[in-house]
mmCIF file of C-alpha atoms in Angstrom:
data_model
loop_
_atom_site.group_PDB
_atom_site.id
_atom_site.type_symbol
_atom_site.label_atom_id
_atom_site.label_comp_id
_atom_site.label_asym_id
_atom_site.label_seq_id
_atom_site.Cartn_x
_atom_site.Cartn_y
_atom_site.Cartn_z
ATOM 1 C CA MET A 140 -36.719 -50.846 -26.514
ATOM 2 C CA THR A 141 -35.126 -47.463 -26.201
ATOM 3 C CA ALA A 142 -31.721 -46.919 -24.677
ATOM 4 C CA THR A 143 -31.261 -43.968 -22.405
ATOM 5 C CA VAL A 144 -27.933 -42.246 -22.006
ATOM 6 C CA GLU A 145 -27.380 -40.649 -18.636
ATOM 7 C CA GLN A 146 -26.295 -37.067 -19.090
ATOM 8 C CA PRO A 147 -24.051 -35.365 -16.528
ATOM 9 C CA SER A 148 -25.906 -33.023 -14.270
ATOM 10 C CA PHE A 149 -25.687 -29.272 -14.641
ATOM 11 C CA THR A 150 -23.643 -28.986 -11.454
ATOM 12 C CA GLU A 151 -21.133 -31.582 -12.651
ATOM 13 C CA ARG A 152 -20.709 -29.838 -15.995
ATOM 14 C CA PHE A 153 -20.326 -26.444 -14.285
ATOM 15 C CA PHE A 154 -17.671 -27.512 -11.804
ATOM 16 C CA THR A 155 -15.751 -29.463 -14.463
ATOM 17 C CA ARG A 156 -15.548 -26.372 -16.624
ATOM 18 C CA ALA A 157 -14.718 -24.156 -13.649
ATOM 19 C CA LEU A 158 -11.914 -26.489 -12.626
ATOM 20 C CA ARG A 159 -10.457 -26.528 -16.109
ATOM 21 C CA HIS A 160 -10.751 -22.838 -16.945
ATOM 22 C CA THR A 161 -10.481 -21.111 -13.593
ATOM 23 C CA THR A 162 -9.036 -23.152 -10.740
ATOM 24 C CA ARG A 163 -5.805 -24.137 -12.473
ATOM 25 C CA ARG A 164 -5.156 -20.588 -13.610
ATOM 26 C CA TRP A 165 -5.763 -19.239 -10.133
ATOM 27 C CA ILE A 166 -3.314 -21.778 -8.744
ATOM 28 C CA VAL A 167 -0.668 -20.327 -11.070
ATOM 29 C CA ILE A 168 -1.526 -16.754 -10.057
ATOM 30 C CA VAL A 169 -1.523 -17.450 -6.314
ATOM 31 C CA ALA A 170 1.685 -19.505 -6.454
ATOM 32 C CA ALA A 171 3.467 -16.817 -8.489
ATOM 33 C CA THR A 172 2.339 -14.084 -6.093
ATOM 34 C CA VAL A 173 3.464 -16.050 -3.049
ATOM 35 C CA ILE A 174 6.891 -16.671 -4.608
ATOM 36 C CA ALA A 175 7.346 -13.149 -5.953
ATOM 37 C CA PHE A 176 6.514 -11.491 -2.623
ATOM 38 C CA HIS A 177 7.505 -14.225 -0.155
ATOM 39 C CA SER A 178 9.600 -11.786 1.894
ATOM 40 C CA THR A 179 6.609 -9.454 2.188
ATOM 41 C CA TRP A 180 4.320 -12.154 3.592
ATOM 42 C CA LEU A 181 6.993 -13.243 6.097
ATOM 43 C CA GLN A 182 7.433 -9.612 7.140
ATOM 44 C CA LEU A 183 3.686 -9.241 7.697
ATOM 45 C CA ILE A 184 3.627 -12.369 9.861
ATOM 46 C CA ASP A 185 6.440 -10.906 11.963
ATOM 47 C CA GLU A 186 4.474 -7.663 12.312
ATOM 48 C CA ILE A 187 1.422 -9.578 13.519
ATOM 49 C CA ARG A 188 3.560 -11.264 16.161
ATOM 50 C CA ALA A 189 4.995 -7.880 17.178
ATOM 51 C CA GLY A 190 1.501 -6.425 17.646
ATOM 52 C CA THR A 191 1.526 -3.831 14.873
ATOM 53 C CA THR A 192 -1.435 -2.933 12.666
ATOM 54 C CA GLY A 193 0.024 -4.202 9.371
ATOM 55 C CA GLY A 194 -1.375 -7.689 9.801
ATOM 56 C CA TYR A 195 -4.774 -6.609 8.474
ATOM 57 C CA VAL A 196 -3.380 -7.119 4.946
ATOM 58 C CA LEU A 197 -3.803 -10.890 5.212
ATOM 59 C CA ILE A 198 -7.579 -10.572 5.616
ATOM 60 C CA VAL A 199 -8.033 -8.371 2.531
ATOM 61 C CA PRO A 200 -7.713 -11.100 -0.166
ATOM 62 C CA PRO A 201 -10.518 -13.266 1.334
ATOM 63 C CA LEU A 202 -12.782 -10.207 1.535
ATOM 64 C CA VAL A 203 -12.030 -9.292 -2.073
ATOM 65 C CA ALA A 204 -12.705 -12.921 -3.057
ATOM 66 C CA ILE A 205 -16.167 -12.587 -1.490
ATOM 67 C CA VAL A 206 -16.797 -9.509 -3.631
ATOM 68 C CA ALA A 207 -15.652 -11.424 -6.720
ATOM 69 C CA ILE A 208 -18.010 -14.316 -5.919
ATOM 70 C CA GLY A 209 -20.909 -11.887 -5.589
ATOM 71 C CA ILE A 210 -20.045 -10.217 -8.893
ATOM 72 C CA THR A 211 -19.822 -13.640 -10.542
ATOM 73 C CA ARG A 212 -23.384 -14.408 -9.414
ATOM 74 C CA GLN A 213 -24.552 -11.110 -10.918
ATOM 75 C CA ARG A 214 -22.733 -11.287 -14.260
ATOM 76 C CA ARG A 215 -24.761 -11.531 -17.421
ATOM 77 C CA ASN A 216 -23.903 -12.733 -20.900
ATOM 78 C CA GLU A 217 -21.311 -10.437 -22.438
ATOM 79 C CA LEU A 218 -20.464 -9.501 -25.986
ATOM 80 C CA PRO A 219 -17.803 -11.776 -27.523
ATOM 81 C CA ILE A 220 -15.317 -8.938 -27.930
ATOM 82 C CA HIS A 221 -11.751 -10.006 -27.302
ATOM 83 C CA ASP A 222 -8.303 -8.797 -28.347
ATOM 84 C CA ARG A 223 -5.495 -11.019 -27.090
ATOM 85 C CA GLN A 224 -2.828 -8.556 -28.223
ATOM 86 C CA THR A 225 -4.327 -5.900 -25.975
ATOM 87 C CA ASP A 226 -4.449 -8.415 -23.129
ATOM 88 C CA ILE A 227 -0.728 -9.176 -23.379
ATOM 89 C CA ILE A 228 0.279 -5.510 -23.680
ATOM 90 C CA THR A 229 -1.814 -4.550 -20.642
ATOM 91 C CA ALA A 230 -0.628 -7.535 -18.605
ATOM 92 C CA VAL A 231 3.049 -6.844 -19.330
ATOM 93 C CA LEU A 232 2.630 -3.175 -18.440
ATOM 94 C CA LEU A 233 0.979 -4.036 -15.117
ATOM 95 C CA LEU A 234 3.666 -6.597 -14.277
ATOM 96 C CA LEU A 235 6.374 -4.033 -15.101
ATOM 97 C CA ILE A 236 4.632 -1.471 -12.875
ATOM 98 C CA ALA A 237 4.618 -3.992 -10.026
ATOM 99 C CA LEU A 238 8.346 -4.603 -10.522
ATOM 100 C CA ALA A 239 9.008 -0.856 -10.650
ATOM 101 C CA ILE A 240 7.120 -0.245 -7.406
ATOM 102 C CA LYS A 241 9.069 -2.945 -5.575
ATOM 103 C CA GLY A 242 12.456 -2.376 -7.181
ATOM 104 C CA LEU A 243 12.543 1.398 -7.706
ATOM 105 C CA LEU A 244 9.874 3.184 -5.669
ATOM 106 C CA MET A 245 10.081 1.167 -2.445
ATOM 107 C CA PRO A 246 13.846 1.750 -1.889
ATOM 108 C CA ARG A 247 13.310 5.528 -2.147
ATOM 109 C CA TYR A 248 11.068 5.376 0.927
ATOM 110 C CA ALA A 249 13.070 2.756 2.808
ATOM 111 C CA THR A 250 12.875 4.594 6.135
ATOM 112 C CA ASN A 251 9.058 4.562 5.909
ATOM 113 C CA TYR A 252 8.787 0.978 4.709
ATOM 114 C CA GLN A 253 6.680 -0.418 7.555
ATOM 115 C CA VAL A 254 4.322 2.553 7.450
ATOM 116 C CA MET A 255 3.761 2.586 3.674
ATOM 117 C CA HIS A 256 4.328 -1.082 2.703
ATOM 118 C CA LEU A 257 4.593 -0.267 -0.977
ATOM 119 C CA ASP A 258 5.467 -3.907 -1.640
ATOM 120 C CA VAL A 259 1.883 -4.849 -0.748
ATOM 121 C CA LEU A 260 0.596 -2.381 -3.349
ATOM 122 C CA ALA A 261 3.047 -3.923 -5.826
ATOM 123 C CA ALA A 262 1.634 -7.367 -5.016
ATOM 124 C CA TRP A 263 -1.911 -6.242 -5.806
ATOM 125 C CA VAL A 264 -0.783 -4.726 -9.130
ATOM 126 C CA PHE A 265 1.036 -7.987 -9.872
ATOM 127 C CA VAL A 266 -2.143 -10.003 -9.260
ATOM 128 C CA CYS A 267 -4.142 -7.669 -11.509
ATOM 129 C CA GLY A 268 -1.613 -8.049 -14.332
ATOM 130 C CA ALA A 269 -1.572 -11.819 -13.891
ATOM 131 C CA CYS A 270 -5.371 -11.961 -14.129
ATOM 132 C CA VAL A 271 -5.287 -9.993 -17.379
ATOM 133 C CA ALA A 272 -2.718 -12.443 -18.764
ATOM 134 C CA MET A 273 -4.718 -15.525 -17.721
ATOM 135 C CA PHE A 274 -8.343 -14.410 -18.168
ATOM 136 C CA GLY A 275 -8.248 -11.427 -20.495
ATOM 137 C CA LEU A 276 -8.698 -7.699 -19.988
ATOM 138 C CA ARG A 277 -12.451 -7.682 -20.544
ATOM 139 C CA VAL A 278 -13.121 -10.428 -17.992
ATOM 140 C CA THR A 279 -10.770 -8.821 -15.459
ATOM 141 C CA ALA A 280 -12.378 -5.409 -15.893
ATOM 142 C CA ALA A 281 -15.805 -6.913 -15.170
ATOM 143 C CA TYR A 282 -14.637 -7.216 -11.552
ATOM 144 C CA TRP A 283 -13.641 -3.555 -11.232
ATOM 145 C CA GLN A 284 -15.428 -3.221 -7.887
ATOM 146 C CA ALA A 285 -13.251 -5.950 -6.390
ATOM 147 C CA TRP A 286 -10.097 -4.327 -7.784
ATOM 148 C CA ALA A 287 -11.144 -0.925 -6.460
ATOM 149 C CA MET A 288 -11.591 -2.368 -2.970
ATOM 150 C CA LEU A 289 -8.235 -4.155 -3.199
ATOM 151 C CA PHE A 290 -6.281 -1.034 -4.168
ATOM 152 C CA LEU A 291 -8.151 1.329 -1.828
ATOM 153 C CA SER A 292 -7.322 -0.939 1.120
ATOM 154 C CA SER A 293 -3.570 -0.579 0.528
ATOM 155 C CA PRO A 294 -1.463 0.060 3.652
ATOM 156 C CA VAL A 295 -0.863 3.745 2.882
ATOM 157 C CA LEU A 296 -4.558 4.632 2.858
ATOM 158 C CA TYR A 297 -5.294 2.235 5.718
ATOM 159 C CA ARG A 298 -2.655 3.908 7.912
ATOM 160 C CA ILE A 299 -3.986 7.365 7.117
ATOM 161 C CA VAL A 300 -7.534 6.410 8.091
ATOM 162 C CA LEU A 301 -6.317 4.556 11.171
ATOM 163 C CA VAL A 302 -4.182 7.461 12.423
ATOM 164 C CA GLU A 303 -6.995 9.949 11.833
ATOM 165 C CA SER A 304 -9.304 7.621 13.788
ATOM 166 C CA GLY A 305 -7.001 7.658 16.812
ATOM 167 C CA GLY A 306 -4.751 4.669 16.144
ATOM 168 C CA THR A 307 -6.198 2.616 19.009
ATOM 169 C CA LYS A 308 -7.077 -1.073 18.986
ATOM 170 C CA LEU A 309 -10.726 -0.071 18.810
ATOM 171 C CA ALA A 310 -10.066 2.100 15.760
ATOM 172 C CA ALA A 311 -8.066 -0.686 14.076
ATOM 173 C CA GLY A 312 -10.955 -3.087 14.570
ATOM 174 C CA GLN A 313 -13.471 -0.556 13.269
ATOM 175 C CA VAL A 314 -11.520 0.166 10.089
ATOM 176 C CA THR A 315 -11.102 -3.546 9.394
ATOM 177 C CA PHE A 316 -14.743 -4.533 9.824
ATOM 178 C CA VAL A 317 -15.722 -1.537 7.695
ATOM 179 C CA LEU A 318 -13.787 -3.332 4.953
ATOM 180 C CA ALA A 319 -15.776 -6.473 5.745
ATOM 181 C CA ALA A 320 -19.062 -4.550 5.585
ATOM 182 C CA THR A 321 -18.027 -3.061 2.241
ATOM 183 C CA ALA A 322 -17.202 -6.523 0.895
ATOM 184 C CA ILE A 323 -20.567 -7.984 1.918
ATOM 185 C CA GLY A 324 -22.414 -4.938 0.611
ATOM 186 C CA LEU A 325 -20.743 -5.220 -2.796
ATOM 187 C CA ALA A 326 -21.161 -8.992 -2.953
ATOM 188 C CA THR A 327 -24.916 -8.853 -2.272
ATOM 189 C CA ARG A 328 -25.605 -5.705 -4.303
ATOM 190 C CA ARG A 329 -28.242 -6.950 -6.714
ATOM 191 C CA THR A 330 -30.016 -3.745 -5.738
ATOM 192 C CA ARG A 331 -28.724 -0.759 -3.780
ATOM 193 C CA ALA A 332 -31.159 -1.354 -0.939
ATOM 194 C CA ARG A 333 -30.146 -4.976 -0.653
ATOM 195 C CA GLY A 334 -26.424 -4.174 -0.598
ATOM 196 C CA PHE A 335 -26.940 -1.413 1.957
ATOM 197 C CA PHE A 336 -28.976 -3.712 4.198
ATOM 198 C CA TYR A 337 -26.430 -6.541 4.299
ATOM 199 C CA GLY A 338 -23.507 -4.121 4.545
ATOM 200 C CA SER A 339 -25.142 -2.367 7.498
ATOM 201 C CA ALA A 340 -25.876 -5.730 9.133
ATOM 202 C CA THR A 341 -22.211 -6.660 8.801
ATOM 203 C CA PHE A 342 -21.176 -3.336 10.328
ATOM 204 C CA VAL A 343 -23.519 -3.693 13.304
ATOM 205 C CA THR A 344 -22.460 -7.312 13.919
ATOM 206 C CA GLY A 345 -18.777 -6.402 13.758
ATOM 207 C CA LEU A 346 -19.280 -3.440 16.086
ATOM 208 C CA PHE A 347 -21.064 -5.637 18.629
ATOM 209 C CA VAL A 348 -18.266 -8.239 18.583
ATOM 210 C CA LEU A 349 -15.579 -5.543 18.812
ATOM 211 C CA ILE A 350 -17.213 -3.928 21.852
ATOM 212 C CA LEU A 351 -17.565 -7.351 23.469
ATOM 213 C CA ILE A 352 -13.873 -8.076 22.940
ATOM 214 C CA ASP A 353 -12.892 -4.654 24.239
ATOM 215 C CA GLN A 354 -14.953 -5.132 27.398
ATOM 216 C CA ARG A 355 -14.190 -8.786 28.147
ATOM 217 C CA TRP A 356 -10.597 -9.019 26.920
ATOM 218 C CA PRO A 357 -9.076 -5.517 27.119
ATOM 219 C CA ASP A 358 -5.524 -6.913 26.965
ATOM 220 C CA ALA A 359 -6.058 -8.841 23.736
ATOM 221 C CA SER A 360 -3.615 -8.105 20.926
ATOM 222 C CA ILE A 361 -4.486 -5.682 18.173
ATOM 223 C CA ALA A 362 -4.678 -8.598 15.706
ATOM 224 C CA VAL A 363 -7.652 -9.977 17.669
ATOM 225 C CA SER A 364 -9.484 -6.664 17.294
ATOM 226 C CA GLN A 365 -8.725 -6.634 13.580
ATOM 227 C CA TYR A 366 -9.534 -10.226 12.681
ATOM 228 C CA VAL A 367 -12.210 -11.584 15.011
ATOM 229 C CA PRO A 368 -14.990 -8.962 14.502
ATOM 230 C CA ALA A 369 -14.449 -8.840 10.738
ATOM 231 C CA VAL A 370 -14.372 -12.632 10.337
ATOM 232 C CA ILE A 371 -17.399 -13.284 12.558
ATOM 233 C CA ALA A 372 -19.477 -10.529 10.942
ATOM 234 C CA THR A 373 -18.547 -11.700 7.439
ATOM 235 C CA LEU A 374 -19.354 -15.350 8.139
ATOM 236 C CA VAL A 375 -22.633 -14.683 9.934
ATOM 237 C CA VAL A 376 -24.102 -12.115 7.543
ATOM 238 C CA GLY A 377 -22.564 -13.622 4.394
ATOM 239 C CA ALA A 378 -23.884 -17.104 5.186
ATOM 240 C CA GLY A 379 -27.288 -15.675 6.065
ATOM 241 C CA ALA A 380 -27.470 -13.726 2.805
ATOM 242 C CA TYR A 381 -26.469 -16.772 0.765
ATOM 243 C CA LEU A 382 -28.946 -19.135 2.434
ATOM 244 C CA TRP A 383 -31.757 -16.611 2.132
ATOM 245 C CA THR A 384 -31.200 -15.977 -1.574
ATOM 246 C CA TYR A 385 -29.353 -18.819 -3.266
ATOM 247 C CA ARG A 386 -30.126 -21.980 -1.297
ATOM 248 C CA GLY A 387 -31.352 -24.677 -3.636
ATOM 249 C CA LEU A 388 -30.500 -22.720 -6.790
ATOM 250 C CA ALA A 389 -28.127 -24.167 -9.358
ATOM 251 C CA PRO A 390 -24.890 -22.295 -10.103
ATOM 252 C CA ARG A 391 -25.149 -19.763 -12.899
ATOM 253 C CA THR A 392 -23.597 -20.457 -16.240
ATOM 254 C CA LEU A 393 -20.876 -18.009 -17.182
ATOM 255 C CA PRO A 394 -19.666 -16.893 -20.591
ATOM 256 C CA PRO A 395 -16.789 -19.075 -21.809
ATOM 257 C CA ASN A 396 -13.341 -17.738 -21.037
ATOM 258 C CA PRO A 397 -12.062 -16.039 -24.190
ATOM 259 C CA VAL A 398 -8.455 -16.973 -23.367
ATOM 260 C CA SER A 399 -7.694 -20.439 -24.703
ATOM 261 C CA ILE A 400 -5.382 -22.890 -22.972
ATOM 262 C CA PRO A 401 -2.381 -22.250 -25.312
ATOM 263 C CA GLN A 402 -2.838 -18.494 -24.830
ATOM 264 C CA ALA A 403 -3.050 -18.958 -21.069
ATOM 265 C CA VAL A 404 0.182 -20.985 -21.114
ATOM 266 C CA ARG A 405 1.990 -18.132 -22.873
ATOM 267 C CA GLY A 406 0.550 -15.709 -20.350
ATOM 268 C CA ALA A 407 1.724 -17.961 -17.522
ATOM 269 C CA LEU A 408 5.284 -17.761 -18.863
ATOM 270 C CA CYS A 409 5.178 -13.953 -18.536
ATOM 271 C CA ILE A 410 3.850 -14.305 -14.991
ATOM 272 C CA VAL A 411 6.590 -16.758 -13.986
ATOM 273 C CA VAL A 412 9.371 -14.537 -15.364
ATOM 274 C CA ALA A 413 7.968 -11.482 -13.548
ATOM 275 C CA ALA A 414 7.582 -13.496 -10.334
ATOM 276 C CA LEU A 415 11.206 -14.651 -10.402
ATOM 277 C CA LEU A 416 12.439 -11.101 -11.010
ATOM 278 C CA ALA A 417 10.283 -9.738 -8.170
ATOM 279 C CA ALA A 418 11.491 -12.465 -5.810
ATOM 280 C CA LEU A 419 15.094 -11.290 -6.326
ATOM 281 C CA VAL A 420 14.325 -7.760 -5.083
ATOM 282 C CA PRO A 421 15.080 -7.586 -1.340
ATOM 283 C CA LEU A 422 13.143 -5.616 1.234
ATOM 284 C CA PRO A 423 14.714 -2.351 2.446
ATOM 285 C CA ASP A 424 17.183 -2.483 5.298
ATOM 286 C CA GLN A 425 15.349 -1.408 8.448
ATOM 287 C CA ARG A 426 18.545 -0.293 10.189
ATOM 288 C CA LEU A 427 19.422 2.686 8.021
ATOM 289 C CA THR A 428 19.702 5.377 10.693
ATOM 290 C CA PRO A 429 22.803 5.010 12.888
ATOM 291 C CA VAL A 430 21.993 5.519 16.555
ATOM 292 C CA SER A 431 24.767 6.356 18.982
ATOM 293 C CA GLU A 432 24.948 4.546 22.282
ATOM 294 C CA GLY A 433 22.980 6.389 24.937
ATOM 295 C CA PRO A 434 22.678 6.106 28.704
ATOM 296 C CA PRO A 435 21.749 2.719 30.191
ATOM 297 C CA TYR A 436 18.122 1.607 30.036
ATOM 298 C CA SER A 437 16.230 2.451 33.233
ATOM 299 C CA GLY A 438 13.230 0.202 32.664
ATOM 300 C CA THR A 439 10.973 3.089 31.568
ATOM 301 C CA ALA A 440 10.930 5.677 28.819
ATOM 302 C CA THR A 441 12.757 8.108 31.126
ATOM 303 C CA GLN A 442 16.505 8.205 30.612
ATOM 304 C CA ILE A 443 18.757 8.580 33.617
ATOM 305 C CA VAL A 444 20.172 12.088 33.801
ATOM 306 C CA PRO A 445 23.980 11.728 33.817
ATOM 307 C CA PRO A 446 26.093 13.311 36.539
ATOM 308 C CA GLY A 447 26.832 16.985 35.936
ATOM 309 C CA TRP A 448 23.512 17.584 34.212
ATOM 310 C CA VAL A 449 20.111 18.718 35.466
ATOM 311 C CA GLN A 450 16.705 18.052 33.930
ATOM 312 C CA LEU A 451 14.688 21.164 33.145
ATOM 313 C CA SER A 452 11.466 19.573 31.860
ATOM 314 C CA SER A 453 10.021 16.608 29.959
ATOM 315 C CA VAL A 454 7.269 16.267 27.347
ATOM 316 C CA ASP A 455 5.280 13.119 26.441
ATOM 317 C CA TYR A 456 3.956 12.753 22.884
ATOM 318 C CA ASP A 457 0.857 10.675 22.112
ATOM 319 C CA TRP A 458 1.256 10.287 18.345
ATOM 320 C CA PRO A 459 3.525 7.157 18.521
ATOM 321 C CA ARG A 460 0.557 5.190 19.883
ATOM 322 C CA ALA A 461 -1.295 5.821 16.632
ATOM 323 C CA TYR A 462 1.653 4.977 14.374
ATOM 324 C CA PHE A 463 3.062 1.932 16.157
ATOM 325 C CA ARG A 464 1.136 0.341 19.044
ATOM 326 C CA GLN A 465 -0.662 1.352 22.217
ATOM 327 C CA GLY A 466 2.351 0.652 24.425
ATOM 328 C CA SER A 467 4.635 3.013 22.483
ATOM 329 C CA VAL A 468 5.998 5.959 24.464
ATOM 330 C CA LEU A 469 7.979 8.959 23.241
ATOM 331 C CA ARG A 470 9.311 11.243 25.942
ATOM 332 C CA ARG A 471 11.514 14.252 25.344
ATOM 333 C CA GLN A 472 13.730 15.436 28.202
ATOM 334 C CA MET A 473 15.398 18.860 28.267
ATOM 335 C CA ILE A 474 18.620 18.783 30.264
ATOM 336 C CA ARG A 475 21.330 21.356 30.903
ATOM 337 C CA ALA A 476 24.879 21.076 32.107
ATOM 338 C CA GLU A 477 25.505 22.385 35.614
ATOM 339 C CA GLU A 478 28.880 23.721 34.568
ATOM 340 C CA PRO A 479 29.358 24.917 31.000
ATOM 341 C CA ASN A 480 32.282 23.503 29.010
ATOM 342 C CA PRO A 481 34.038 26.175 26.921
ATOM 343 C CA ASP A 482 35.364 23.510 24.550
#
């Protein structure tokens, strides 16, 4: 008689290793980022409720995660070149840069905080430094396409593109599902033609949903135009691409993580210290410019002309609709006193 020993399946071995070497480390990174920039995430939620365009930031991490998953499927065996000293130096430098952006650079542009949101850029740099500390510089650099998308979608560049596109709800939706199309294109880019096909399919699907929302629900908030087309297009095309290519295939084996558990623990200590320091830095005060008390509110953008004055003309500006929201109005009134006062 021969005894047979049941071996764990390939899938079981893969997910056990992934849980041990990846999931726990990502839990540390995500928790540290949430704690370090908790005020930023609360501010973004308030902006979504107020109907501004800054809420798109919350959809960027899932899109970048899709790119990372696609790159993981495409990775090949890599040379076992690893320098832990370089990892720690690079990680500490990136974490210090994130602290400098939030603690030094952001206060210098306090009056433009909501437009620039430099704290979001600091959060992305923080995540990059944490990944270097937990996974190593070589592994982190293998996902350079995901990092490029993350940094290029920072609020400063997003606002510039949005304003140049008109600043409307339609433009906000278009810019956001362009990010979704880019994510799907990069995730499925085993060949250029393949990535272009799925990226274009995501763009067309998102455009169709956006036009439908604009026609059927014209009064929907700007967050609906930003989230719904991008999410639907990503789910539909992404799921279709996965089922067409990878259904029934076993997960790919990946090179072992060069950062051992004791090394990762020391890296986690650096991340925790940086997170606590970043959490102590407050957001800029949004009430920096003193505004004197003006005439009573009339219910519209037009101010009541006080007695003894006459209105000569008024000018309406359209640029606030691109910077803030579609209901924003800026009206300038030129008035002159009927009787001059020598004093």
